[in-house]
Each structure stands twice: as C-alpha cells, then as structure tokens.
Short mmCIF file of C-alpha atoms in Angstrom, two decimals:
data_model
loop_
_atom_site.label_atom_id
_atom_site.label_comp_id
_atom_site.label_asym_id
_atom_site.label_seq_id
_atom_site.Cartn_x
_atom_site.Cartn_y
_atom_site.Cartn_z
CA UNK Z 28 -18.81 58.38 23.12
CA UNK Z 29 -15.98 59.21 20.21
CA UNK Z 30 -12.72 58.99 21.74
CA UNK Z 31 -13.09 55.97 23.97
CA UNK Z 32 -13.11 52.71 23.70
CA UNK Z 33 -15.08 50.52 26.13
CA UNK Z 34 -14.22 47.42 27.60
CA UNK Z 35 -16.99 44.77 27.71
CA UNK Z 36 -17.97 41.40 29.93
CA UNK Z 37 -16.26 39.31 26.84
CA UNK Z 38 -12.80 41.30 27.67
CA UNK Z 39 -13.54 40.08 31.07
CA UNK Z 40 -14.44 43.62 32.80
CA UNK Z 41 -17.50 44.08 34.69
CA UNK Z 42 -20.05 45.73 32.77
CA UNK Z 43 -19.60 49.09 34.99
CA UNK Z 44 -15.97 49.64 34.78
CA UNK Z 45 -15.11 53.15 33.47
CA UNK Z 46 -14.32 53.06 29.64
CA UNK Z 47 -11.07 53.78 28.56
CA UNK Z 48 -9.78 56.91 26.93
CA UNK Z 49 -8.15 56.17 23.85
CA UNK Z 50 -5.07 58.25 23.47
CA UNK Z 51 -4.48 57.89 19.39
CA UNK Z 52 -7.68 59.16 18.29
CA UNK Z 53 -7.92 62.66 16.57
CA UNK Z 54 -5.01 64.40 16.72
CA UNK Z 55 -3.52 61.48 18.60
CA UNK Z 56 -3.49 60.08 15.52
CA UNK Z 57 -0.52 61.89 13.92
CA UNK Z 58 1.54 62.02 17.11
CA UNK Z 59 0.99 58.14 17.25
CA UNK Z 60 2.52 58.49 13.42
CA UNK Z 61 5.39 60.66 14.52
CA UNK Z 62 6.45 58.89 17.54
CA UNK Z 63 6.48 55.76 16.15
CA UNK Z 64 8.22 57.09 12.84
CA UNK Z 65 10.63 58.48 15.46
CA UNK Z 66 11.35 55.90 17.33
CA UNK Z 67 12.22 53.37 14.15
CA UNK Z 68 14.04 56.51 12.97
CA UNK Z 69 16.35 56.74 16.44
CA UNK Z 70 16.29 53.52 17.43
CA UNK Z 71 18.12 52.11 14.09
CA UNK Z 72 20.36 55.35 14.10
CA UNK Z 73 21.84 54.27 17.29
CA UNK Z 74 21.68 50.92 17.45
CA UNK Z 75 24.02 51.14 14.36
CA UNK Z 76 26.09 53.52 15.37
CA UNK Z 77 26.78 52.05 18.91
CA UNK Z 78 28.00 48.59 17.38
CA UNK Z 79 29.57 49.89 13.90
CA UNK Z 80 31.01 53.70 15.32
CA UNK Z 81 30.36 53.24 19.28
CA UNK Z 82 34.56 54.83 19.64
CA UNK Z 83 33.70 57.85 17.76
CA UNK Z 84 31.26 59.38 20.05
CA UNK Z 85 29.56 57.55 22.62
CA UNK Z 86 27.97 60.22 24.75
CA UNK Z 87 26.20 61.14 21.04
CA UNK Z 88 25.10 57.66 20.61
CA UNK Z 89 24.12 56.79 23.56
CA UNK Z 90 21.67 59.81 23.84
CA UNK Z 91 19.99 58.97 20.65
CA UNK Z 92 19.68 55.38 22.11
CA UNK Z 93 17.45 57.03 25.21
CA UNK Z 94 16.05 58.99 23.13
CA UNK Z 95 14.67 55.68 20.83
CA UNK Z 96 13.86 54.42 24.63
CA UNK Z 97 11.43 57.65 25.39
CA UNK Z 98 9.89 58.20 21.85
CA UNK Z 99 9.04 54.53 21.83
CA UNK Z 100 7.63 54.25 25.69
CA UNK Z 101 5.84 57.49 24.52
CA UNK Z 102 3.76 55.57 21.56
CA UNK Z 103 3.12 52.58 23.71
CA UNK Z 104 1.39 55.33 26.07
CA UNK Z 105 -0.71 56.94 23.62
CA UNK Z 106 -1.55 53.58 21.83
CA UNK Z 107 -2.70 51.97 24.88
CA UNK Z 108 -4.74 54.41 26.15
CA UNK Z 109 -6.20 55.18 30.05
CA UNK Z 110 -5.72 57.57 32.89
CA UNK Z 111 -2.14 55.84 33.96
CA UNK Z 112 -0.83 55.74 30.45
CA UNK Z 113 -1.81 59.29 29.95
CA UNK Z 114 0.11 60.14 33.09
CA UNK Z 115 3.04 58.20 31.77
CA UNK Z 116 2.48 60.05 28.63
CA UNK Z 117 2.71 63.16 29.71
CA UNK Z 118 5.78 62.25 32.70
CA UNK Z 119 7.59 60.97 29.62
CA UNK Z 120 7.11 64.20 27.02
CA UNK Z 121 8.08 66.65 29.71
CA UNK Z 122 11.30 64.57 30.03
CA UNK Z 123 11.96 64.44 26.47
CA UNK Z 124 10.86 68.58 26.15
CA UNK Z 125 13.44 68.88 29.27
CA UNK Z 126 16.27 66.45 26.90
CA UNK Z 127 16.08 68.48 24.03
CA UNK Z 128 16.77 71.56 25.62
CA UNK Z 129 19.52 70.80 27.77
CA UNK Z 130 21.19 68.72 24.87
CA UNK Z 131 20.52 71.49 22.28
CA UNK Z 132 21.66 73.77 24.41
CA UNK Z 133 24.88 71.70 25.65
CA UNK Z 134 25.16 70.59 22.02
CA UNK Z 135 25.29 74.47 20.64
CA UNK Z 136 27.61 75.83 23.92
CA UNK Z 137 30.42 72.18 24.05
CA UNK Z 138 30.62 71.26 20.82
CA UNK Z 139 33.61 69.18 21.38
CA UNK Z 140 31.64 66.91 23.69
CA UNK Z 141 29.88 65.43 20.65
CA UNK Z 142 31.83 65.38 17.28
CA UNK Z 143 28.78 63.32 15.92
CA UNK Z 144 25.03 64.52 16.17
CA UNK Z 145 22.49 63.37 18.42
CA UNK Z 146 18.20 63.36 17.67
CA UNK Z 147 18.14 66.29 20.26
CA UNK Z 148 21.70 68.65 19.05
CA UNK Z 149 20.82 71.69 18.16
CA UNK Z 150 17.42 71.16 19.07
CA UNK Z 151 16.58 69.01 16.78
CA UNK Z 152 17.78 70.83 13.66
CA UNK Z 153 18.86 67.77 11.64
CA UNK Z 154 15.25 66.66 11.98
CA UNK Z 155 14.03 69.52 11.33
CA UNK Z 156 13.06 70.62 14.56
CA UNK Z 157 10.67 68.39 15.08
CA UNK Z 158 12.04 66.63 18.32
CA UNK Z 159 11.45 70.72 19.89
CA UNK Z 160 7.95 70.82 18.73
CA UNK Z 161 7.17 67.22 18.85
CA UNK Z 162 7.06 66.69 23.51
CA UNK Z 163 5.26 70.25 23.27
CA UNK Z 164 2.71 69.37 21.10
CA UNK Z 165 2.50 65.78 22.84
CA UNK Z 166 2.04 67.64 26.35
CA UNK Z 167 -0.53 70.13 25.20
CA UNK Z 168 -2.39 67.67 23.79
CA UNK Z 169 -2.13 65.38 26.99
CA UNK Z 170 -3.30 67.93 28.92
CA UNK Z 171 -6.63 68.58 26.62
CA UNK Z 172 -7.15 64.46 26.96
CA UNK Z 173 -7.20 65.21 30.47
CA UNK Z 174 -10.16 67.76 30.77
CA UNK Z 175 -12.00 66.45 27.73
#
C-alpha cells in the first residue's frame, strides 16, 4: 500500500500489527523540506541572537527560539510517522497557525514591544509569508492523512 510503511517480525512487531502511516510521503515530502529548512533557519537565528544580542530584544528572540522548538517537533512528527505523531502533528501546526497570528498581529499593532523581528512579525513577511501558509498547509494536509 503506497504511503505506509510496514513493520515486520525482524523489527520485532508481530506480524499483524497495523502498518504505519508514513507522514513524509507525497506532499509530505516538501513540508518535511520546509520544516526542517525552517527549523535550521530559526533555530540558528535565535540561538545567535540570544547569546550575541539577547539585551536588544528578548521577547523577539525568544519567540523565534519556540518557534525553532515547534517547526522542529513538527518534522520529527511527520518524519516518524503513525496515528500519535499525526495527532502531535496536527496539535503542534494549529499552535504554530494560532503563533503567527497573534504575533503578526501583536507585532503590526505594538511595535515597540519588539524593535527586532521575530519568524512570525508581520506574519511572516520577512520569510516571505511562508510561516502563514506553512501550519495551514501542514493542517490540511494532516487532516487528508487522516481519512486517506
């Protein structure tokens, strides 16, 4: 069956456990790419900028560190695959979805709270908006792994 992989007696499952749904295949491909792009992306942003600029604007940096966090917990999901992970997944994308919008938004209405940029200010615009499309493309297309 495309889009699974199954477990066998060698990886020490009985030989009638389910098989498990592989997350990364198909168009879980390319959000495998962009998440994990994303993560090295936000995760060496931040890390820098909390040790080298951490006085300049904390709240900034320490969003883009959470937001390495979720985009990295995010490709673990879809690389490992499975009901749980899916679930995980999709928990995880709806919080990210639910991030950029109330940092964009906070980001475009207090712009003195963060004289440096975050991954999610202005909804992403210094990514290109990606980080706006990026949870709603990962939940539609956790929902369609679900039914499928």
């Amino acid at each position: 069956m495309p889009g699974t992989t199954a477990t066998t007696a060698a990886d020490g499952a009985t030989g009638g456990a389910p098989a498990k749904r592989s997350l990364g295949t198909g168009p879980g491909r390319l959000l495998v790419a962009l998440y994990g792009i994303f993560t090295v992306a936000a995760a060496s942003r931040s890390l820098y900028q909390l040790i080298a600029q951490f006085d300049r604007a904390p709240l900034a940096y320490s969003l883009s560190a959470l937001s390495a966090v979720v985009y990295g917990f995010i490709t673990l999901s879809l690389v490992r695959g499975g009901e749980g992970a899916r679930r995980a997944a999709f928990a995880c994308c709806a919080l990210e979805l639910l991030g950029v919008l109330g940092i964009g938004t906070w980001t475009l209405l207090d712009r003195s709270a963060f004289p440096d940029a975050t991954v999610w200010s202005d909804y992403g615009m210094g990514y290109l908006f990606i980080p706006i499309f990026l949870p709603v493309t990962g939940l539609i297309w956790l929902r369609r792994a679900r039914t499928a």
